PDB file of C-alpha atoms in Angstrom:
ATOM      1  CA  MET A   1       1.164  -7.022 -11.511  1.00 86.00           C
ATOM      2  CA  SER A   2       2.190  -3.859  -9.690  1.00 89.00           C
ATOM      3  CA  LEU A   3       0.580  -2.997  -6.372  1.00 92.00           C
ATOM      4  CA  ALA A   4      -1.123   0.088  -7.857  1.00 91.00           C
ATOM      5  CA  LYS A   5      -2.607  -1.981 -10.695  1.00 94.00           C
ATOM      6  CA  GLN A   6      -3.761  -4.611  -8.183  1.00 95.00           C
ATOM      7  CA  ILE A   7      -5.550  -1.906  -6.184  1.00 96.00           C
ATOM      8  CA  GLU A   8      -7.214  -0.624  -9.376  1.00 96.00           C
ATOM      9  CA  THR A   9      -8.314  -4.150 -10.346  1.00 96.00           C
ATOM     10  CA  ASP A  10      -9.651  -4.840  -6.847  1.00 96.00           C
ATOM     11  CA  TYR A  11     -11.480  -1.503  -6.875  1.00 96.00           C
ATOM     12  CA  ILE A  12     -13.274  -2.389 -10.107  1.00 97.00           C
ATOM     13  CA  SER A  13     -14.179  -5.848  -8.764  1.00 97.00           C
ATOM     14  CA  ALA A  14     -15.490  -4.383  -5.504  1.00 96.00           C
ATOM     15  CA  TYR A  15     -17.478  -1.763  -7.416  1.00 97.00           C
ATOM     16  CA  LYS A  16     -19.120  -4.401  -9.598  1.00 97.00           C
ATOM     17  CA  ALA A  17     -19.870  -6.541  -6.531  1.00 97.00           C
ATOM     18  CA  HIS A  18     -21.405  -3.544  -4.702  1.00 97.00           C
ATOM     19  CA  GLU A  19     -18.995  -3.895  -1.756  1.00 96.00           C
ATOM     20  CA  SER A  20     -19.435  -0.351  -0.462  1.00 96.00           C
ATOM     21  CA  LEU A  21     -16.823  -0.468   2.326  1.00 96.00           C
ATOM     22  CA  ARG A  22     -14.147  -1.931   0.062  1.00 97.00           C
ATOM     23  CA  VAL A  23     -14.998   0.542  -2.729  1.00 97.00           C
ATOM     24  CA  SER A  24     -14.772   3.442  -0.283  1.00 96.00           C
ATOM     25  CA  VAL A  25     -11.395   2.362   1.137  1.00 96.00           C
ATOM     26  CA  LEU A  26      -9.882   1.594  -2.271  1.00 97.00           C
ATOM     27  CA  ARG A  27     -11.163   4.898  -3.694  1.00 97.00           C
ATOM     28  CA  MET A  28      -9.500   6.716  -0.781  1.00 97.00           C
ATOM     29  CA  LEU A  29      -6.318   4.724  -1.352  1.00 96.00           C
ATOM     30  CA  LYS A  30      -6.297   5.528  -5.079  1.00 95.00           C
ATOM     31  CA  THR A  31      -6.713   9.219  -4.213  1.00 96.00           C
ATOM     32  CA  SER A  32      -3.834   9.049  -1.741  1.00 95.00           C
ATOM     33  CA  ILE A  33      -1.654   7.432  -4.411  1.00 94.00           C
ATOM     34  CA  LYS A  34      -2.529  10.177  -6.895  1.00 93.00           C
ATOM     35  CA  ASN A  35      -1.803  12.832  -4.270  1.00 93.00           C
ATOM     36  CA  ARG A  36       1.573  11.220  -3.642  1.00 93.00           C
ATOM     37  CA  LEU A  37       2.308  11.367  -7.372  1.00 91.00           C
ATOM     38  CA  VAL A  38       1.538  15.090  -7.352  1.00 91.00           C
ATOM     39  CA  ASP A  39       3.722  15.576  -4.262  1.00 90.00           C
ATOM     40  CA  LEU A  40       6.584  13.898  -6.121  1.00 89.00           C
ATOM     41  CA  CYS A  41       5.929  16.055  -9.205  1.00 89.00           C
ATOM     42  CA  ARG A  42       5.010  13.007 -11.301  1.00 83.00           C
ATOM     43  CA  PRO A  43       1.370  13.597 -12.255  1.00 78.00           C
ATOM     44  CA  GLY A  44       0.314  11.053 -14.834  1.00 79.00           C
ATOM     45  CA  GLY A  45       3.256   8.847 -13.880  1.00 84.00           C
ATOM     46  CA  GLU A  46       3.342   5.824 -11.628  1.00 89.00           C
ATOM     47  CA  LEU A  47       4.627   5.041  -8.175  1.00 89.00           C
ATOM     48  CA  THR A  48       6.918   2.116  -7.535  1.00 90.00           C
ATOM     49  CA  ASP A  49       5.530  -0.725  -5.428  1.00 90.00           C
ATOM     50  CA  GLU A  50       7.645   0.531  -2.513  1.00 89.00           C
ATOM     51  CA  GLU A  51       6.172   4.027  -2.812  1.00 92.00           C
ATOM     52  CA  VAL A  52       2.637   2.589  -2.962  1.00 93.00           C
ATOM     53  CA  LEU A  53       3.452   0.482   0.098  1.00 92.00           C
ATOM     54  CA  ASP A  54       4.519   3.679   1.900  1.00 91.00           C
ATOM     55  CA  VAL A  55       1.125   5.218   1.116  1.00 95.00           C
ATOM     56  CA  ILE A  56      -0.706   2.119   2.386  1.00 94.00           C
ATOM     57  CA  ILE A  57       1.408   2.053   5.572  1.00 92.00           C
ATOM     58  CA  LYS A  58       0.608   5.722   6.179  1.00 93.00           C
ATOM     59  CA  GLU A  59      -3.129   5.164   5.678  1.00 95.00           C
ATOM     60  CA  ALA A  60      -3.087   2.102   7.963  1.00 93.00           C
ATOM     61  CA  LYS A  61      -1.253   4.068  10.655  1.00 91.00           C
ATOM     62  CA  GLN A  62      -3.855   6.823  10.424  1.00 95.00           C
ATOM     63  CA  ARG A  63      -6.587   4.227  10.965  1.00 95.00           C
ATOM     64  CA  ARG A  64      -4.784   2.752  13.994  1.00 93.00           C
ATOM     65  CA  ASP A  65      -4.363   6.222  15.510  1.00 94.00           C
ATOM     66  CA  SER A  66      -8.023   7.022  14.865  1.00 96.00           C
ATOM     67  CA  ILE A  67      -9.140   3.752  16.462  1.00 95.00           C
ATOM     68  CA  SER A  68      -7.107   4.612  19.551  1.00 94.00           C
ATOM     69  CA  GLU A  69      -8.497   8.147  19.774  1.00 96.00           C
ATOM     70  CA  TYR A  70     -12.117   7.095  19.153  1.00 95.00           C
ATOM     71  CA  THR A  71     -11.830   4.360  21.759  1.00 95.00           C
ATOM     72  CA  LYS A  72     -10.471   6.847  24.327  1.00 95.00           C
ATOM     73  CA  ALA A  73     -13.378   9.169  23.527  1.00 94.00           C
ATOM     74  CA  GLY A  74     -15.908   6.351  23.946  1.00 94.00           C
ATOM     75  CA  ARG A  75     -16.949   6.382  20.285  1.00 95.00           C
ATOM     76  CA  GLU A  76     -16.951   2.660  19.637  1.00 95.00           C
ATOM     77  CA  ASP A  77     -19.110   3.125  16.525  1.00 95.00           C
ATOM     78  CA  LEU A  78     -16.445   5.261  14.832  1.00 95.00           C
ATOM     79  CA  ALA A  79     -13.644   3.011  16.099  1.00 95.00           C
ATOM     80  CA  ALA A  80     -15.408  -0.006  14.564  1.00 95.00           C
ATOM     81  CA  LYS A  81     -15.716   1.760  11.188  1.00 96.00           C
ATOM     82  CA  GLU A  82     -11.992   2.617  11.232  1.00 96.00           C
ATOM     83  CA  ALA A  83     -11.191  -0.993  12.175  1.00 96.00           C
ATOM     84  CA  GLU A  84     -13.147  -2.250   9.172  1.00 96.00           C
ATOM     85  CA  GLU A  85     -11.226   0.124   6.904  1.00 96.00           C
ATOM     86  CA  LEU A  86      -7.953  -1.004   8.475  1.00 94.00           C
ATOM     87  CA  THR A  87      -8.839  -4.632   7.712  1.00 95.00           C
ATOM     88  CA  VAL A  88      -9.199  -3.774   4.016  1.00 96.00           C
ATOM     89  CA  LEU A  89      -5.881  -1.862   3.997  1.00 95.00           C
ATOM     90  CA  GLU A  90      -4.062  -4.708   5.743  1.00 92.00           C
ATOM     91  CA  THR A  91      -4.813  -7.022   2.820  1.00 93.00           C
ATOM     92  CA  TYR A  92      -2.246  -4.995   0.839  1.00 93.00           C
ATOM     93  CA  LEU A  93       0.432  -5.021   3.542  1.00 90.00           C
ATOM     94  CA  PRO A  94       2.998  -7.787   3.971  1.00 88.00           C
ATOM     95  CA  ARG A  95       2.367 -10.281   6.780  1.00 87.00           C
ATOM     96  CA  ALA A  96       3.346  -8.778  10.132  1.00 84.00           C
ATOM     97  CA  LEU A  97       6.161 -10.332  12.152  1.00 84.00           C
ATOM     98  CA  SER A  98       5.087 -12.464  15.114  1.00 85.00           C
ATOM     99  CA  ASP A  99       6.500 -11.622  18.548  1.00 85.00           C
ATOM    100  CA  GLU A 100       8.937 -14.553  18.277  1.00 89.00           C
ATOM    101  CA  GLU A 101      10.109 -13.466  14.808  1.00 88.00           C
ATOM    102  CA  LEU A 102      10.451  -9.894  16.049  1.00 87.00           C
ATOM    103  CA  ALA A 103      12.604 -10.977  18.994  1.00 87.00           C
ATOM    104  CA  ALA A 104      14.809 -13.060  16.676  1.00 89.00           C
ATOM    105  CA  VAL A 105      15.377 -10.254  14.151  1.00 88.00           C
ATOM    106  CA  ILE A 106      16.149  -7.803  16.965  1.00 89.00           C
ATOM    107  CA  GLU A 107      18.780 -10.182  18.366  1.00 88.00           C
ATOM    108  CA  GLU A 108      20.264 -10.621  14.906  1.00 90.00           C
ATOM    109  CA  ALA A 109      20.350  -6.860  14.260  1.00 88.00           C
ATOM    110  CA  ILE A 110      21.957  -6.177  17.652  1.00 87.00           C
ATOM    111  CA  ALA A 111      24.648  -8.766  16.954  1.00 86.00           C
ATOM    112  CA  LYS A 112      25.231  -7.455  13.428  1.00 88.00           C
ATOM    113  CA  ALA A 113      25.514  -3.842  14.633  1.00 84.00           C
ATOM    114  CA  GLY A 114      27.665  -4.793  17.616  1.00 84.00           C
ATOM    115  CA  ALA A 115      25.324  -2.799  19.862  1.00 79.00           C
ATOM    116  CA  LYS A 116      26.271  -2.546  23.529  1.00 85.00           C
ATOM    117  CA  GLY A 117      23.464  -0.434  24.986  1.00 80.00           C
ATOM    118  CA  PRO A 118      20.757   2.204  24.471  1.00 84.00           C
ATOM    119  CA  ALA A 119      23.227   4.582  22.814  1.00 84.00           C
ATOM    120  CA  ASP A 120      23.315   2.209  19.826  1.00 82.00           C
ATOM    121  CA  MET A 121      19.544   2.416  19.252  1.00 86.00           C
ATOM    122  CA  GLY A 122      19.856   4.152  15.863  1.00 86.00           C
ATOM    123  CA  ARG A 123      22.361   1.610  14.552  1.00 87.00           C
ATOM    124  CA  VAL A 124      19.892  -1.180  15.316  1.00 86.00           C
ATOM    125  CA  MET A 125      16.629   0.540  14.345  1.00 89.00           C
ATOM    126  CA  GLY A 126      17.678   1.860  10.926  1.00 87.00           C
ATOM    127  CA  PRO A 127      18.444  -1.480   9.278  1.00 88.00           C
ATOM    128  CA  LEU A 128      15.417  -3.145  10.919  1.00 88.00           C
ATOM    129  CA  MET A 129      12.969  -0.488   9.725  1.00 87.00           C
ATOM    130  CA  LYS A 130      14.350  -0.746   6.210  1.00 86.00           C
ATOM    131  CA  ALA A 131      14.425  -4.545   6.087  1.00 86.00           C
ATOM    132  CA  TYR A 132      10.977  -5.104   7.613  1.00 85.00           C
ATOM    133  CA  LYS A 133       9.083  -2.122   6.209  1.00 83.00           C
ATOM    134  CA  GLY A 134       5.354  -2.672   6.511  1.00 80.00           C
ATOM    135  CA  ARG A 135       5.823  -5.841   8.529  1.00 84.00           C
ATOM    136  CA  VAL A 136       6.363  -4.251  11.933  1.00 84.00           C
ATOM    137  CA  ASP A 137       4.928  -1.248  13.735  1.00 80.00           C
ATOM    138  CA  GLY A 138       7.648   1.334  14.382  1.00 81.00           C
ATOM    139  CA  GLY A 139       6.485   2.047  17.936  1.00 82.00           C
ATOM    140  CA  LYS A 140       6.378  -1.622  18.871  1.00 84.00           C
ATOM    141  CA  LEU A 141       9.800  -2.202  17.325  1.00 86.00           C
ATOM    142  CA  SER A 142      11.298   0.818  19.062  1.00 87.00           C
ATOM    143  CA  ALA A 143       9.998  -0.300  22.464  1.00 87.00           C
ATOM    144  CA  ALA A 144      11.286  -3.855  21.972  1.00 87.00           C
ATOM    145  CA  VAL A 145      14.741  -2.685  20.809  1.00 87.00           C
ATOM    146  CA  LYS A 146      14.989  -0.175  23.664  1.00 88.00           C
ATOM    147  CA  GLU A 147      14.064  -2.866  26.195  1.00 87.00           C
ATOM    148  CA  ARG A 148      16.596  -5.334  24.762  1.00 86.00           C
ATOM    149  CA  LEU A 149      19.403  -2.763  24.609  1.00 83.00           C
ATOM    150  CA  ALA A 150      18.695  -1.678  28.198  1.00 84.00           C
ATOM    151  CA  ALA A 151      18.982  -5.332  29.259  1.00 82.00           C
ATOM    152  CA  LEU A 152      22.394  -5.560  27.550  1.00 77.00           C
ATOM    153  CA  GLN A 153      23.735  -2.594  29.459  1.00 72.00           C
ATOM    154  CA  GLY A 154      22.293  -3.524  32.833  1.00 62.00           C
TER     155      GLY A 154
END
């Protein structure tokens, strides 16, 4: 079953079970998917699973950013609501890489790219972002790669 169809099925189940948070998040997600279809000039069509995953990643990132901003502003109530929404979205994302797995894939990518220092950041980041899409936060990955490449040079 495609990711979009799974979201639709889960939405109907949540609606019937009166799970208001889940219904709200999935309704928002369905709307974002439809908006993406319009952006791609494919109204009435379907997105591939990868395109749906991109939409989910974007929505999850928005929630993480909102949590950060609400926490800075002292609005724990709003941060908690965003965290609950993020939990629902994360059920549709692939399992995130652990710190040990992340370190291992960075080492492998550096070796494969023949990277010698920070100047080779793009050659390492590109393949990693593509291979582990949705499984690693771009900011966290960037910081870890930058740190590792700096250690190679110094």
